Amino acid sequence: MTFWIIAFLIALLATAPMVLVLRRARGSESDDAGNTAVELRVYKDQLAEVERDLSRGLLSEDAAKRARLEISRRMLDADTKSGDQTTKDAPAPLWAALALGAVVIAAGVWLYALEGAPSYPDLPLERRIALAQEARDNRPNQATLEQNVEVPQLDARGTELLDGLRDKLESSPDNLEQQQLMAMFAYQVEMFKDAYIAQERVIVLKGDEATSDDYAALAEMMILAAGGFSVSPEAERALTRSLARDPDNGASNYYAGLLFAQTGSPDKAFSIWNNLLKNSAPDDPWVPALRAQIEGIAQAAGIKYTLPPLASTLKGPTAEDIEAASDMDAGDRQEFIRSMVDQLSARLANSGGSPDEWARLISSLGVLGDTGRARAIWNEAQVIFGPDANALATVRAAAQSAGVAQ
């Protein structure tokens, strides 16, 4: 009721000036009024000129008298015409002004009732927090979310490879490498349910050695299987275990922020995402999605935020790396290169990567003379990129250069 009283008073204040204007008599002057004033000044100058001519003897008394009469007649006509052009409009009747004000107020109330939310209650902070927790507690589980997601159709080659991996896992479900290969291949071909089922088995087989990245990969696969936008309770549990092992895990922090954003806690989502963005490299995989959403989350949280410019994603060896490598002897330089190759291999094994990165790994192993590992990576790449002819061609060229493919 308080709202309607305040709204009515505001509407009344807004319409009062309009009613007062309608009740006031208004004068209107034609555009020719200014011209009349100029004309009168000219006639006065002419009268003065007649008097000067008379005093100098240029005009006779009779001629001067006739000139005065003619100029005076013209001045009288101009003044009469000016008076006729200035009128006064009568004020509007009181009832008409009040009726128009009432119509404006009624129209405003009708528009608000139609487009606004007159029955929407106030939401104190405590109530908003309770609603956010309720939304989080009552969100759909993984199986329910997956019901509305369309599973992609693989081509003949992709179906053959996936079925082959399934057959192998049926006979050897405890083979860790086969489960990892299944999770990675299913992820690449967007069969995310198969991917997270295999990843769950990977975590079981690893036991206490399961890493933060293992759980982060599981959560991501579940979220993608649910359509890519919803974090189910099952995915949240995987995120919790990932962050318990590594609170700075980038992927897990991104999806944790997404969970808060979806359950009515934009302030928490912004806090997580803002910290993550500050500590992420430009080429981290979650950065594009993070930059696309963080401004909207800041606005929803009532925070004034400006997205910082994206730093260059080009990367290469630093000056210190080059200087350090140039000072190494041949053996140390070989070990330095091998350590970089091992880092790339570990990242691709845990998180996957582009065909170019797989090709770079195979080429590097070939340069190091480690043809055994290069051949194993090539065999794995054939399974992962088999459905994509262009991607497989990129990796094949590197394998041929390393001497592990025909």
Tab-separated table of N, CA and C in Angstrom, residues 15 47 79 95 98 100 131 154 209 221 236 258 290 304 308 316 324 330 348 370 374 400:
chain	number	residue	atom	x	y	z
A	15	THR	N	1.894	15.738	-12.864
A	15	THR	CA	0.799	16.297	-13.665
A	15	THR	C	0.392	17.704	-13.228
A	47	LEU	N	9.557	61.786	-39.565
A	47	LEU	CA	9.035	63.016	-38.952
A	47	LEU	C	10.168	63.965	-38.568
A	79	ASP	N	0.312	50.973	-35.907
A	79	ASP	CA	0.060	50.677	-34.501
A	79	ASP	C	-1.237	49.901	-34.318
A	95	TRP	N	-12.461	21.895	-15.108
A	95	TRP	CA	-12.812	20.483	-15.202
A	95	TRP	C	-12.002	19.783	-16.286
A	98	LEU	N	-8.381	19.222	-14.970
A	98	LEU	CA	-8.351	18.129	-13.994
A	98	LEU	C	-8.610	16.785	-14.648
A	100	LEU	N	-7.842	15.924	-17.723
A	100	LEU	CA	-6.642	15.518	-18.449
A	100	LEU	C	-5.583	14.989	-17.482
A	131	LEU	N	16.790	-17.799	-0.924
A	131	LEU	CA	16.346	-18.220	-2.241
A	131	LEU	C	17.498	-18.817	-3.050
A	154	LEU	N	27.936	-39.787	-34.613
A	154	LEU	CA	29.273	-39.934	-35.176
A	154	LEU	C	29.202	-40.528	-36.569
A	209	GLU	N	45.912	-41.409	-5.650
A	209	GLU	CA	46.803	-40.685	-6.558
A	209	GLU	C	46.026	-39.818	-7.557
A	221	MET	N	33.436	-32.734	-17.957
A	221	MET	CA	32.735	-33.700	-18.811
A	221	MET	C	31.263	-33.817	-18.409
A	236	GLU	N	29.225	-30.831	-8.975
A	236	GLU	CA	29.702	-30.010	-7.857
A	236	GLU	C	30.586	-30.819	-6.924
A	258	LEU	N	30.565	-20.531	-12.100
A	258	LEU	CA	29.361	-20.775	-12.905
A	258	LEU	C	28.234	-21.318	-12.032
A	290	LEU	N	35.215	-16.877	-19.633
A	290	LEU	CA	35.246	-16.013	-18.458
A	290	LEU	C	35.067	-14.551	-18.852
A	304	LYS	N	30.515	-2.138	-10.075
A	304	LYS	CA	31.005	-1.415	-11.239
A	304	LYS	C	32.327	-2.031	-11.666
A	308	PRO	N	39.355	-5.733	-18.267
A	308	PRO	CA	40.678	-5.293	-18.724
A	308	PRO	C	40.958	-5.793	-20.134
A	316	GLY	N	56.485	-17.592	-26.163
A	316	GLY	CA	57.691	-18.223	-26.645
A	316	GLY	C	58.723	-18.210	-25.543
A	324	ALA	N	69.857	-19.087	-20.810
A	324	ALA	CA	70.201	-20.286	-20.037
A	324	ALA	C	70.541	-21.445	-20.961
A	330	ALA	N	75.982	-29.677	-24.293
A	330	ALA	CA	75.068	-30.478	-25.125
A	330	ALA	C	74.176	-31.372	-24.276
A	348	LEU	N	48.979	-32.729	-22.304
A	348	LEU	CA	48.096	-33.349	-23.293
A	348	LEU	C	47.428	-34.593	-22.724
A	370	ASP	N	63.586	-40.336	-29.373
A	370	ASP	CA	62.714	-41.220	-28.590
A	370	ASP	C	61.575	-41.703	-29.485
A	374	ALA	N	57.354	-41.562	-29.419
A	374	ALA	CA	56.728	-40.872	-30.547
A	374	ALA	C	55.716	-41.787	-31.233
A	400	GLN	N	55.285	-38.692	-39.706
A	400	GLN	CA	56.130	-39.067	-40.839
A	400	GLN	C	57.500	-38.417	-40.724
